[in-house]
Amino acid sequence: MAHITLNQYLQQALEAIENRDGSFCAELLSFKHPHVANPRLQLPSPEEKCQQLLEPPYDEMVAAHLRCTFAVSNHDFVEAYRCQTVVVQSFLKAFQAHKEENWALPMMFAVALDLRIFANNAEQQLQKKGKGKVGDMLEKAADQLMACFRVCASDNRAGIEDSKKWGMLFLINQLFKIYFKISKLHLCKPLIRAIDSSNLKDEYSIAQRVTYKYYVGRKAMFDSDFKPAEEYLSFAFQHCHRSCQKNKRMILIYLLPVKMLLGHMPTLLLLKKYDLMQFADVTRAVSEGNLLLLNEALAKHETFFIRCGIFLILEKLKVITYRNLFKKVYQLLKTYQLPLDAFLVALKMMQVEDVDIDEVQCILANLIYMGHIKGYISHQHQKLVVSKQNPFPPLSTVS
Amino acid sequence: MRNFIQPPASHNSAGKHVRESKLSVWENANMSEKKQTVDLGLLEEDDEFEEFPAEDWTGLDEDEDAHVWEDNWDDDNVEDDFSNQLRAELEKHGYKMETS
């Protein structure tokens, strides 16, 4: 591949297409493949040669791909992105014309992935020069991927083996990556609905399913649906390939706050293994009911938590921490009628600013409302009266 | 002569045509050219979920990670340092507590 001529390359492409060898053709179009570094193929105007050997729209598709390798060799990612949009457009024309066959799916995966990556690179390049609106190119790339998605989703005629529906989850994952990046999570909804109602949902490859669950898990977390979030992220974490430590770590970053909100604390061993010791003090603080330590831990690693987009979720752990602190007061005083003042003592020990009995009542009322405490406030006696049965229900039963 | 038969389907089968990257086939390619491919700056950003190198794998390729979540922290245990601190503070404010 390193030394072949343009003619040889085009011959291989022609054969691949004629033989419906989607996988090999995909390699000939993919930037993961070494042919893109071959200077004989990096051409600014290969149209004529392509037209001589290939039928439309493949001639246009391959020509645009070669122009793309030329642009990339010049580090011009904006031009590369433009070329790639032509590649995808031409591919889609061919793909739509394939009736009841899906041999070209590997090609679609290759060109779709490169489209998103070039959109990323192009935006970065423009931003360095102070030009270009953030998200512009990614949004346009998303539009093109949606066009591909529609072709796949609407394939109702072919039998399962030949269905283009096998392409849906891969595209959804690419779209998720874009929507998360440009913070347009609401656009994920119709895609999630499409997969949920698909009979292929559990048949896609494990790689695609793990990626999918990672993103829907994050979305559920963002929507405060913590139980589903736990389910999705746990699946992703459990089934992620063991050699993809980076991905495992990323899943864990979002699984941790969700698990903690549901009352499950990570072991130190887990945090050490995945280099997430930033959560160590948070975990300890929450499980102890130590509000002071929690505030310190959040402040200490604020930058990290904000960058990961979990700072606000971690703030919700304050509620759990109040619950744990007050539960300790109950356990220490060993009575069902707890003076409000005792909670005030606890909060003052935690250096909570400007706290008074009114504030205590407010916090207690909230905890009762949320189901974290079973009881009521007796204003006459200035006491919290708790249920004799299970006054502090387990966290996993609450949310 | 290239083998034009469909590549073997992954063990989990029907209809999945994506096979693993054949980069190993190109091991004959010049090392510097391979490096150049990487230098073409096509790596994903650091904080993005990465594309997996393979499509399918079995449980053998998954980490066990058993017993990593604890619930026993919520048991009725008030003997830790923080609880002792709280106990002392309550006592200071006149609350009498039975020793357990």
Short mmCIF file of C-alpha atoms in Angstrom, two decimals:
data_model
loop_
_atom_site.label_atom_id
_atom_site.label_comp_id
_atom_site.label_asym_id
_atom_site.label_seq_id
_atom_site.Cartn_x
_atom_site.Cartn_y
_atom_site.Cartn_z
CA MET A 1 0.00 0.00 0.00
CA ALA A 2 2.87 2.34 0.67
CA HIS A 3 4.17 2.21 -2.86
CA ILE A 4 1.23 1.55 -5.12
CA THR A 5 0.39 3.80 -8.00
CA LEU A 6 -2.83 5.68 -8.54
CA ASN A 7 -3.80 3.16 -11.19
CA GLN A 8 -3.27 0.21 -8.88
CA TYR A 9 -5.25 1.91 -6.14
CA LEU A 10 -8.16 2.65 -8.48
CA GLN A 11 -8.07 -0.92 -9.79
CA GLN A 12 -8.36 -2.23 -6.24
CA ALA A 13 -11.26 0.10 -5.55
CA LEU A 14 -13.00 -0.99 -8.74
CA GLU A 15 -12.59 -4.67 -7.90
CA ALA A 16 -13.77 -4.15 -4.35
CA ILE A 17 -16.91 -2.46 -5.56
CA GLU A 18 -17.60 -4.99 -8.29
CA ASN A 19 -17.15 -7.82 -5.81
CA ARG A 20 -19.19 -6.05 -3.11
CA ASP A 21 -16.27 -6.33 -0.70
CA GLY A 22 -17.44 -3.64 1.68
CA SER A 23 -14.70 -4.25 4.23
CA PHE A 24 -11.83 -3.88 1.82
CA CYS A 25 -13.41 -0.89 0.13
CA ALA A 26 -13.81 0.64 3.58
CA GLU A 27 -10.06 0.36 4.15
CA LEU A 28 -9.43 2.10 0.83
CA LEU A 29 -11.50 5.00 2.09
CA SER A 30 -10.35 5.07 5.70
CA PHE A 31 -7.82 7.42 7.24
CA LYS A 32 -6.77 4.67 9.63
CA HIS A 33 -5.24 2.92 6.65
CA PRO A 34 -1.63 3.60 5.51
CA HIS A 35 -2.55 4.34 1.90
CA VAL A 36 -3.46 7.88 2.97
CA ALA A 37 0.25 8.53 3.54
CA ASN A 38 1.17 7.48 0.02
CA PRO A 39 2.27 10.63 -1.86
CA ARG A 40 1.26 9.10 -5.18
CA LEU A 41 -2.34 9.20 -4.03
CA GLN A 42 -2.27 12.65 -2.47
CA LEU A 43 -3.60 14.52 -5.47
CA PRO A 44 -5.40 17.85 -5.75
CA SER A 45 -7.29 16.94 -8.95
CA PRO A 46 -7.69 13.21 -9.50
CA GLU A 47 -11.16 13.54 -11.04
CA GLU A 48 -10.26 12.59 -14.61
CA LYS A 49 -8.45 9.41 -13.66
CA CYS A 50 -11.27 8.42 -11.33
CA GLN A 51 -13.89 9.00 -13.97
CA GLN A 52 -11.96 6.82 -16.42
CA LEU A 53 -12.09 3.80 -14.16
CA LEU A 54 -15.09 4.17 -11.85
CA GLU A 55 -18.79 4.56 -12.39
CA PRO A 56 -20.66 7.46 -10.78
CA PRO A 57 -21.11 8.13 -7.96
CA TYR A 58 -18.04 6.08 -6.98
CA ASP A 59 -15.81 8.22 -9.19
CA GLU A 60 -16.81 11.34 -7.31
CA MET A 61 -16.53 9.57 -3.96
CA VAL A 62 -12.99 8.28 -4.57
CA ALA A 63 -11.84 11.52 -6.16
CA ALA A 64 -13.03 13.46 -3.13
CA HIS A 65 -11.24 10.96 -0.87
CA LEU A 66 -7.96 11.44 -2.72
CA ARG A 67 -8.37 15.22 -2.62
CA CYS A 68 -8.89 14.74 1.08
CA THR A 69 -5.59 12.90 1.52
CA PHE A 70 -3.94 15.79 -0.30
CA ALA A 71 -5.57 18.32 2.03
CA VAL A 72 -4.56 16.34 5.10
CA SER A 73 -0.97 16.06 3.90
CA ASN A 74 -0.99 19.87 3.90
CA HIS A 75 -2.56 19.91 7.35
CA ASP A 76 -5.53 21.80 5.94
CA PHE A 77 -8.32 20.22 7.95
CA VAL A 78 -10.95 22.71 6.84
CA GLU A 79 -10.41 21.62 3.25
CA ALA A 80 -10.22 17.98 4.37
CA TYR A 81 -13.58 18.35 6.05
CA ARG A 82 -15.08 19.85 2.90
CA CYS A 83 -13.75 16.98 0.81
CA GLN A 84 -15.07 14.46 3.29
CA THR A 85 -18.58 15.89 3.04
CA VAL A 86 -18.43 15.17 -0.69
CA VAL A 87 -17.23 11.64 0.06
CA VAL A 88 -20.19 11.08 2.37
CA GLN A 89 -22.67 12.64 -0.05
CA SER A 90 -21.50 10.52 -2.96
CA PHE A 91 -21.40 7.43 -0.80
CA LEU A 92 -24.96 8.01 0.29
CA LYS A 93 -26.11 8.26 -3.32
CA ALA A 94 -24.62 4.83 -4.00
CA PHE A 95 -25.83 3.38 -0.70
CA GLN A 96 -29.42 4.45 -1.30
CA ALA A 97 -29.35 2.74 -4.68
CA HIS A 98 -28.33 -0.59 -3.11
CA LYS A 99 -31.66 -2.31 -2.85
CA GLU A 100 -31.97 -4.99 -0.19
CA GLU A 101 -28.26 -5.26 0.37
CA ASN A 102 -25.95 -3.86 3.03
CA TRP A 103 -22.46 -4.89 1.95
CA ALA A 104 -21.44 -1.22 1.93
CA LEU A 105 -22.02 -0.74 5.66
CA PRO A 106 -18.30 -0.95 6.57
CA MET A 107 -17.70 1.88 4.09
CA MET A 108 -20.36 3.97 5.75
CA PHE A 109 -18.75 3.44 9.16
CA ALA A 110 -15.36 4.50 7.83
CA VAL A 111 -16.47 7.66 6.05
CA ALA A 112 -18.85 8.69 8.84
CA LEU A 113 -16.12 8.40 11.48
CA ASP A 114 -13.65 10.38 9.40
CA LEU A 115 -16.29 13.05 8.79
CA ARG A 116 -16.76 13.63 12.50
CA ILE A 117 -13.04 13.61 13.22
CA PHE A 118 -12.31 16.10 10.44
CA ALA A 119 -15.13 18.33 11.66
CA ASN A 120 -13.43 18.29 15.09
CA ASN A 121 -10.00 19.01 13.66
CA ALA A 122 -11.29 21.72 11.34
CA GLU A 123 -13.04 23.53 14.16
CA GLN A 124 -9.92 23.35 16.30
CA GLN A 125 -7.86 24.75 13.47
CA LEU A 126 -10.28 27.63 12.91
CA GLN A 127 -10.46 28.41 16.60
CA LYS A 128 -6.70 28.71 16.83
CA LYS A 129 -6.96 31.41 14.19
CA GLY A 130 -9.82 33.01 16.03
CA LYS A 131 -12.31 32.21 13.31
CA GLY A 132 -15.32 29.99 13.02
CA LYS A 133 -18.27 29.57 15.35
CA VAL A 134 -17.93 26.70 17.80
CA GLY A 135 -20.11 23.77 16.82
CA ASP A 136 -20.86 24.97 13.30
CA MET A 137 -19.03 22.26 11.42
CA LEU A 138 -19.97 19.58 13.90
CA GLU A 139 -23.63 20.46 13.46
CA LYS A 140 -23.34 20.23 9.71
CA ALA A 141 -21.56 16.90 10.07
CA ALA A 142 -24.43 15.76 12.30
CA ASP A 143 -26.91 16.71 9.58
CA GLN A 144 -25.07 14.51 7.13
CA LEU A 145 -24.90 11.64 9.59
CA MET A 146 -28.65 12.00 10.17
CA ALA A 147 -29.17 11.66 6.43
CA CYS A 148 -27.25 8.37 6.56
CA PHE A 149 -29.20 7.35 9.62
CA ARG A 150 -32.52 7.92 7.86
CA VAL A 151 -31.46 5.70 4.98
CA CYS A 152 -30.62 2.93 7.46
CA ALA A 153 -33.67 3.35 9.67
CA SER A 154 -36.10 3.36 6.78
CA ASP A 155 -34.86 0.07 5.31
CA ASN A 156 -37.99 -1.99 5.85
CA ARG A 157 -37.84 -4.26 2.87
CA ALA A 158 -34.66 -6.24 3.24
CA GLY A 159 -34.44 -9.36 5.35
CA ILE A 160 -32.41 -9.15 8.57
CA GLU A 161 -29.13 -10.38 7.04
CA ASP A 162 -29.19 -7.70 4.38
CA SER A 163 -30.79 -4.91 6.31
CA LYS A 164 -29.21 -1.49 6.47
CA LYS A 165 -30.63 -1.25 9.98
CA TRP A 166 -27.38 -2.81 11.20
CA GLY A 167 -25.84 0.59 10.61
CA MET A 168 -28.10 2.46 12.98
CA LEU A 169 -26.31 2.07 16.30
CA PHE A 170 -22.90 3.04 14.96
CA LEU A 171 -24.32 6.24 13.51
CA ILE A 172 -26.24 6.99 16.69
CA ASN A 173 -23.02 6.73 18.66
CA GLN A 174 -21.29 9.15 16.29
CA LEU A 175 -24.23 11.52 16.62
CA PHE A 176 -24.15 11.22 20.41
CA LYS A 177 -20.50 12.19 20.38
CA ILE A 178 -21.33 15.31 18.41
CA TYR A 179 -24.43 16.27 20.39
CA PHE A 180 -22.59 15.90 23.68
CA LYS A 181 -19.76 17.99 22.36
CA ILE A 182 -22.01 20.82 21.23
CA SER A 183 -24.25 20.46 24.29
CA LYS A 184 -27.41 19.66 22.40
CA LEU A 185 -28.44 16.62 24.40
CA HIS A 186 -32.10 17.02 23.61
CA LEU A 187 -31.33 15.92 20.04
CA CYS A 188 -30.47 12.49 21.41
CA LYS A 189 -34.09 11.77 22.30
CA PRO A 190 -35.44 10.71 18.90
CA LEU A 191 -32.38 8.51 18.38
CA ILE A 192 -32.89 6.79 21.72
CA ARG A 193 -36.54 6.23 20.84
CA ALA A 194 -35.54 4.70 17.51
CA ILE A 195 -33.23 2.16 19.13
CA ASP A 196 -35.57 1.37 21.99
CA SER A 197 -38.24 0.35 19.54
CA SER A 198 -35.87 -1.66 17.36
CA ASN A 199 -35.81 -5.45 17.50
CA LEU A 200 -32.06 -5.36 16.79
CA LYS A 201 -31.32 -3.44 19.96
CA ASP A 202 -29.50 -6.26 21.78
CA GLU A 203 -27.99 -7.76 18.64
CA TYR A 204 -25.50 -5.08 17.76
CA SER A 205 -21.84 -5.65 18.56
CA ILE A 206 -20.77 -5.33 22.17
CA ALA A 207 -18.53 -2.39 21.28
CA GLN A 208 -21.45 -0.44 19.88
CA ARG A 209 -23.68 -1.35 22.80
CA VAL A 210 -21.12 -0.34 25.41
CA THR A 211 -20.61 3.01 23.69
CA TYR A 212 -24.36 3.51 23.42
CA LYS A 213 -24.98 2.74 27.09
CA TYR A 214 -22.21 5.11 28.12
CA TYR A 215 -23.95 8.00 26.39
CA VAL A 216 -27.52 7.17 27.36
CA GLY A 217 -26.25 6.64 30.90
CA ARG A 218 -24.75 10.10 30.92
CA LYS A 219 -27.91 11.56 29.47
CA ALA A 220 -30.04 9.83 32.13
CA MET A 221 -27.71 11.22 34.78
CA PHE A 222 -28.08 14.67 33.31
CA ASP A 223 -31.87 14.24 33.45
CA SER A 224 -31.60 13.13 37.10
CA ASP A 225 -32.91 9.64 36.26
CA PHE A 226 -30.43 7.97 38.55
CA LYS A 227 -31.72 4.43 38.56
CA PRO A 228 -31.63 4.06 34.76
CA ALA A 229 -28.31 5.90 34.75
CA GLU A 230 -26.91 3.33 37.18
CA GLU A 231 -28.15 0.49 34.99
CA TYR A 232 -26.71 1.85 31.74
CA LEU A 233 -23.37 2.97 33.13
CA SER A 234 -22.92 -0.28 35.08
CA PHE A 235 -23.45 -2.26 31.90
CA ALA A 236 -20.93 -0.13 30.05
CA PHE A 237 -18.41 -0.41 32.88
CA GLN A 238 -18.79 -4.16 33.23
CA HIS A 239 -18.59 -4.96 29.53
CA CYS A 240 -15.98 -2.47 28.41
CA HIS A 241 -12.98 -4.26 26.95
CA ARG A 242 -10.36 -4.59 29.66
CA SER A 243 -7.61 -3.07 27.51
CA CYS A 244 -9.55 0.17 27.07
CA GLN A 245 -8.59 1.62 30.42
CA LYS A 246 -9.26 5.14 29.28
CA ASN A 247 -12.84 4.32 28.42
CA LYS A 248 -13.33 2.37 31.64
CA ARG A 249 -12.11 5.37 33.56
CA MET A 250 -14.45 7.69 31.71
CA ILE A 251 -17.44 5.47 32.42
CA LEU A 252 -16.45 5.32 36.08
CA ILE A 253 -16.24 9.11 36.33
CA TYR A 254 -19.98 9.24 35.69
CA LEU A 255 -20.91 6.01 37.43
CA LEU A 256 -19.35 7.15 40.71
CA PRO A 257 -21.65 10.10 41.49
CA VAL A 258 -24.69 8.04 40.47
CA LYS A 259 -23.72 5.11 42.68
CA MET A 260 -23.02 7.42 45.61
CA LEU A 261 -26.39 9.14 45.28
CA LEU A 262 -27.95 5.68 45.46
CA GLY A 263 -25.99 4.84 48.57
CA HIS A 264 -23.24 2.65 47.14
CA MET A 265 -19.73 3.79 47.96
CA PRO A 266 -16.67 2.80 45.90
CA THR A 267 -13.78 1.00 47.58
CA LEU A 268 -10.44 2.80 47.72
CA LEU A 269 -9.06 -0.04 45.65
CA LEU A 270 -11.37 0.84 42.80
CA LEU A 271 -10.46 4.52 42.94
CA LYS A 272 -6.75 3.76 43.00
CA LYS A 273 -7.01 1.30 40.14
CA TYR A 274 -8.54 3.86 37.83
CA ASP A 275 -6.59 6.87 39.03
CA LEU A 276 -9.63 8.62 40.44
CA MET A 277 -8.43 9.48 43.91
CA GLN A 278 -10.12 12.86 43.50
CA PHE A 279 -13.23 11.02 44.67
CA ALA A 280 -11.64 9.54 47.79
CA ASP A 281 -12.35 12.40 50.15
CA VAL A 282 -15.76 12.94 48.61
CA THR A 283 -16.66 9.32 49.29
CA ARG A 284 -15.40 9.41 52.84
CA ALA A 285 -17.13 12.70 53.59
CA VAL A 286 -20.47 11.56 52.25
CA SER A 287 -20.48 8.21 54.02
CA GLU A 288 -19.47 9.83 57.31
CA GLY A 289 -21.96 12.66 57.02
CA ASN A 290 -19.02 15.03 57.19
CA LEU A 291 -20.28 18.14 55.44
CA LEU A 292 -17.15 20.10 56.21
CA LEU A 293 -14.90 17.56 54.56
CA LEU A 294 -17.25 17.34 51.60
CA ASN A 295 -17.12 21.08 51.00
CA GLU A 296 -13.35 20.99 51.25
CA ALA A 297 -13.09 18.04 48.87
CA LEU A 298 -15.35 19.65 46.28
CA ALA A 299 -13.43 22.90 46.43
CA LYS A 300 -10.07 21.14 46.20
CA HIS A 301 -10.93 19.30 43.00
CA GLU A 302 -13.39 21.78 41.59
CA THR A 303 -11.56 22.24 38.31
CA PHE A 304 -11.44 18.52 37.64
CA PHE A 305 -15.10 17.99 38.50
CA ILE A 306 -16.23 20.94 36.41
CA ARG A 307 -14.22 19.78 33.41
CA CYS A 308 -15.87 16.39 33.65
CA GLY A 309 -19.26 18.05 33.93
CA ILE A 310 -20.14 16.41 37.25
CA PHE A 311 -19.70 19.26 39.70
CA LEU A 312 -23.44 19.98 39.94
CA ILE A 313 -24.30 16.31 40.41
CA LEU A 314 -21.74 16.06 43.17
CA GLU A 315 -23.38 19.05 44.85
CA LYS A 316 -26.49 16.87 45.15
CA LEU A 317 -24.42 14.66 47.43
CA LYS A 318 -24.76 17.39 50.04
CA VAL A 319 -28.33 16.26 50.59
CA ILE A 320 -27.11 12.71 51.20
CA THR A 321 -24.46 14.07 53.54
CA TYR A 322 -27.02 16.02 55.58
CA ARG A 323 -29.06 12.84 55.81
CA ASN A 324 -26.03 10.86 57.01
CA LEU A 325 -25.04 13.53 59.52
CA PHE A 326 -28.52 13.73 60.98
CA LYS A 327 -28.76 9.96 61.07
CA LYS A 328 -25.64 9.92 63.22
CA VAL A 329 -27.21 12.41 65.61
CA TYR A 330 -30.19 10.09 65.88
CA GLN A 331 -27.93 7.07 66.45
CA LEU A 332 -25.94 8.86 69.14
CA LEU A 333 -28.88 10.32 71.05
CA LYS A 334 -30.82 7.06 70.86
CA THR A 335 -34.24 8.65 71.04
CA TYR A 336 -37.16 9.06 68.64
CA GLN A 337 -37.72 12.62 69.74
CA LEU A 338 -34.73 14.64 68.69
CA PRO A 339 -34.26 18.25 69.77
CA LEU A 340 -33.81 20.53 66.77
CA ASP A 341 -30.99 22.12 68.70
CA ALA A 342 -28.96 18.91 68.49
CA PHE A 343 -28.93 19.21 64.70
CA LEU A 344 -27.91 22.81 65.04
CA VAL A 345 -24.93 21.72 67.13
CA ALA A 346 -23.96 19.25 64.41
CA LEU A 347 -24.24 21.83 61.64
CA LYS A 348 -22.23 24.38 63.58
CA MET A 349 -19.54 21.76 64.07
CA MET A 350 -19.50 21.45 60.27
CA GLN A 351 -18.87 25.19 60.11
CA VAL A 352 -22.01 25.77 58.10
CA GLU A 353 -22.32 29.52 57.85
CA ASP A 354 -25.24 31.48 59.21
CA VAL A 355 -27.13 28.48 60.43
CA ASP A 356 -29.97 28.81 62.92
CA ILE A 357 -33.00 26.85 64.05
CA ASP A 358 -35.04 28.08 61.08
CA GLU A 359 -32.41 26.75 58.72
CA VAL A 360 -32.42 23.42 60.57
CA GLN A 361 -36.17 23.16 60.16
CA CYS A 362 -35.84 23.97 56.50
CA ILE A 363 -33.27 21.25 55.91
CA LEU A 364 -35.26 18.71 57.90
CA ALA A 365 -38.45 19.57 56.05
CA ASN A 366 -36.66 18.98 52.79
CA LEU A 367 -35.24 15.65 53.89
CA ILE A 368 -38.69 14.54 55.03
CA TYR A 369 -40.23 15.68 51.77
CA MET A 370 -37.64 13.77 49.75
CA GLY A 371 -38.27 10.60 51.75
CA HIS A 372 -34.88 10.52 53.44
CA ILE A 373 -36.42 10.88 56.87
CA LYS A 374 -39.70 9.38 58.07
CA GLY A 375 -41.05 11.71 60.70
CA TYR A 376 -42.43 15.17 61.41
CA ILE A 377 -41.38 18.38 63.12
CA SER A 378 -43.12 19.27 66.35
CA HIS A 379 -42.90 23.05 66.47
CA GLN A 380 -44.41 23.16 69.93
CA HIS A 381 -41.65 20.98 71.36
CA GLN A 382 -38.99 22.10 68.86
CA LYS A 383 -38.26 18.48 68.10
CA LEU A 384 -38.01 16.14 65.17
CA VAL A 385 -40.15 13.10 65.87
CA VAL A 386 -39.08 10.11 63.81
CA SER A 387 -40.82 6.90 62.96
CA LYS A 388 -40.01 3.93 65.15
CA GLN A 389 -39.60 1.85 62.01
CA ASN A 390 -36.82 2.57 59.63
CA PRO A 391 -36.71 6.34 60.12
CA PHE A 392 -33.79 6.71 57.73
CA PRO A 393 -34.66 4.42 54.81
CA PRO A 394 -31.75 3.00 52.77
CA LEU A 395 -30.70 5.37 50.00
CA SER A 396 -31.26 2.84 47.25
CA THR A 397 -34.96 2.72 48.17
CA VAL A 398 -35.42 6.48 48.11
CA SER A 399 -34.56 8.34 44.83
CA MET B 1 -5.05 -13.29 -5.06
CA ARG B 2 -7.43 -11.57 -2.70
CA ASN B 3 -10.03 -13.66 -0.93
CA PHE B 4 -13.39 -12.23 -1.86
CA ILE B 5 -15.46 -14.41 0.43
CA GLN B 6 -17.10 -12.46 3.21
CA PRO B 7 -14.87 -12.31 6.26
CA PRO B 8 -15.96 -14.70 9.04
CA ALA B 9 -18.82 -13.24 11.01
CA SER B 10 -18.06 -12.56 14.64
CA HIS B 11 -19.26 -15.30 16.97
CA ASN B 12 -22.33 -13.35 17.75
CA SER B 13 -23.46 -13.14 14.28
CA ALA B 14 -26.18 -12.32 11.83
CA GLY B 15 -25.56 -9.41 9.54
CA LYS B 16 -22.57 -7.82 11.20
CA HIS B 17 -20.05 -7.02 8.55
CA VAL B 18 -17.62 -4.85 10.39
CA ARG B 19 -14.41 -6.73 10.98
CA GLU B 20 -11.33 -5.79 12.90
CA SER B 21 -8.90 -3.36 11.42
CA LYS B 22 -6.53 -5.13 9.04
CA LEU B 23 -3.70 -2.85 9.89
CA SER B 24 -1.57 -5.87 10.77
CA VAL B 25 -1.75 -6.94 7.15
CA TRP B 26 0.23 -3.88 6.27
CA GLU B 27 3.12 -4.63 8.57
CA ASN B 28 5.34 -4.66 5.51
CA ALA B 29 4.66 -0.99 5.08
CA ASN B 30 7.48 1.32 5.86
CA MET B 31 7.56 2.23 9.55
CA SER B 32 8.00 5.90 8.80
CA GLU B 33 4.88 5.90 6.68
CA LYS B 34 2.91 4.34 9.50
CA LYS B 35 4.20 7.02 11.84
CA GLN B 36 3.20 9.64 9.33
CA THR B 37 -0.35 8.35 9.32
CA VAL B 38 -0.52 8.95 13.05
CA ASP B 39 1.11 12.36 12.70
CA LEU B 40 -1.61 13.42 10.34
CA GLY B 41 -3.36 14.50 13.53
CA LEU B 42 -6.37 12.30 13.25
CA LEU B 43 -6.49 11.17 16.84
CA GLU B 44 -9.57 11.94 18.83
CA GLU B 45 -9.37 14.48 21.57
CA ASP B 46 -8.13 13.48 24.98
CA ASP B 47 -11.43 13.77 26.74
CA GLU B 48 -13.52 11.82 24.26
CA PHE B 49 -14.76 8.29 24.62
CA GLU B 50 -12.54 6.32 22.26
CA GLU B 51 -13.56 4.11 19.40
CA PHE B 52 -12.97 0.50 20.38
CA PRO B 53 -10.29 -1.38 18.42
CA ALA B 54 -12.55 -4.41 17.99
CA GLU B 55 -16.28 -4.88 17.51
CA ASP B 56 -16.90 -7.97 19.55
CA TRP B 57 -15.34 -9.69 22.53
CA THR B 58 -16.28 -12.22 25.18
CA GLY B 59 -16.51 -12.01 28.95
CA LEU B 60 -12.91 -13.19 29.09
CA ASP B 61 -11.89 -9.79 27.78
CA GLU B 62 -13.83 -7.99 30.49
CA ASP B 63 -12.45 -7.07 33.87
CA GLU B 64 -13.96 -8.81 36.89
CA ASP B 65 -14.02 -5.77 39.19
CA ALA B 66 -16.07 -7.68 41.74
CA HIS B 67 -16.99 -6.30 45.17
CA VAL B 68 -16.20 -2.71 44.33
CA TRP B 69 -19.31 -1.11 45.81
CA GLU B 70 -19.99 -1.00 49.54
CA ASP B 71 -23.26 -0.51 51.33
CA ASN B 72 -22.09 -1.35 54.85
CA TRP B 73 -21.01 2.23 55.52
CA ASP B 74 -24.70 2.86 56.28
CA ASP B 75 -24.80 0.26 59.04
CA ASP B 76 -25.49 1.35 62.58
CA ASN B 77 -21.89 1.96 63.44
CA VAL B 78 -20.96 5.04 65.40
CA GLU B 79 -17.44 4.12 66.47
CA ASP B 80 -15.48 5.94 63.76
CA ASP B 81 -13.47 9.11 64.39
CA PHE B 82 -16.05 11.44 62.98
CA SER B 83 -18.84 9.94 65.11
CA ASN B 84 -16.65 10.31 68.18
CA GLN B 85 -16.07 13.94 67.27
CA LEU B 86 -19.81 14.47 66.97
CA ARG B 87 -20.46 12.65 70.25
CA ALA B 88 -17.97 14.89 72.05
CA GLU B 89 -19.54 18.02 70.58
CA LEU B 90 -23.04 16.98 71.62
CA GLU B 91 -21.81 16.17 75.13
CA LYS B 92 -20.22 19.58 75.29
CA HIS B 93 -23.64 21.08 74.63
CA GLY B 94 -25.24 19.14 77.43
CA TYR B 95 -26.57 16.10 75.66
CA LYS B 96 -26.23 12.95 77.67
CA MET B 97 -25.64 9.81 75.70
CA GLU B 98 -25.42 6.25 76.93
CA THR B 99 -22.16 4.63 76.04
CA SER B 100 -22.88 1.78 73.63
#
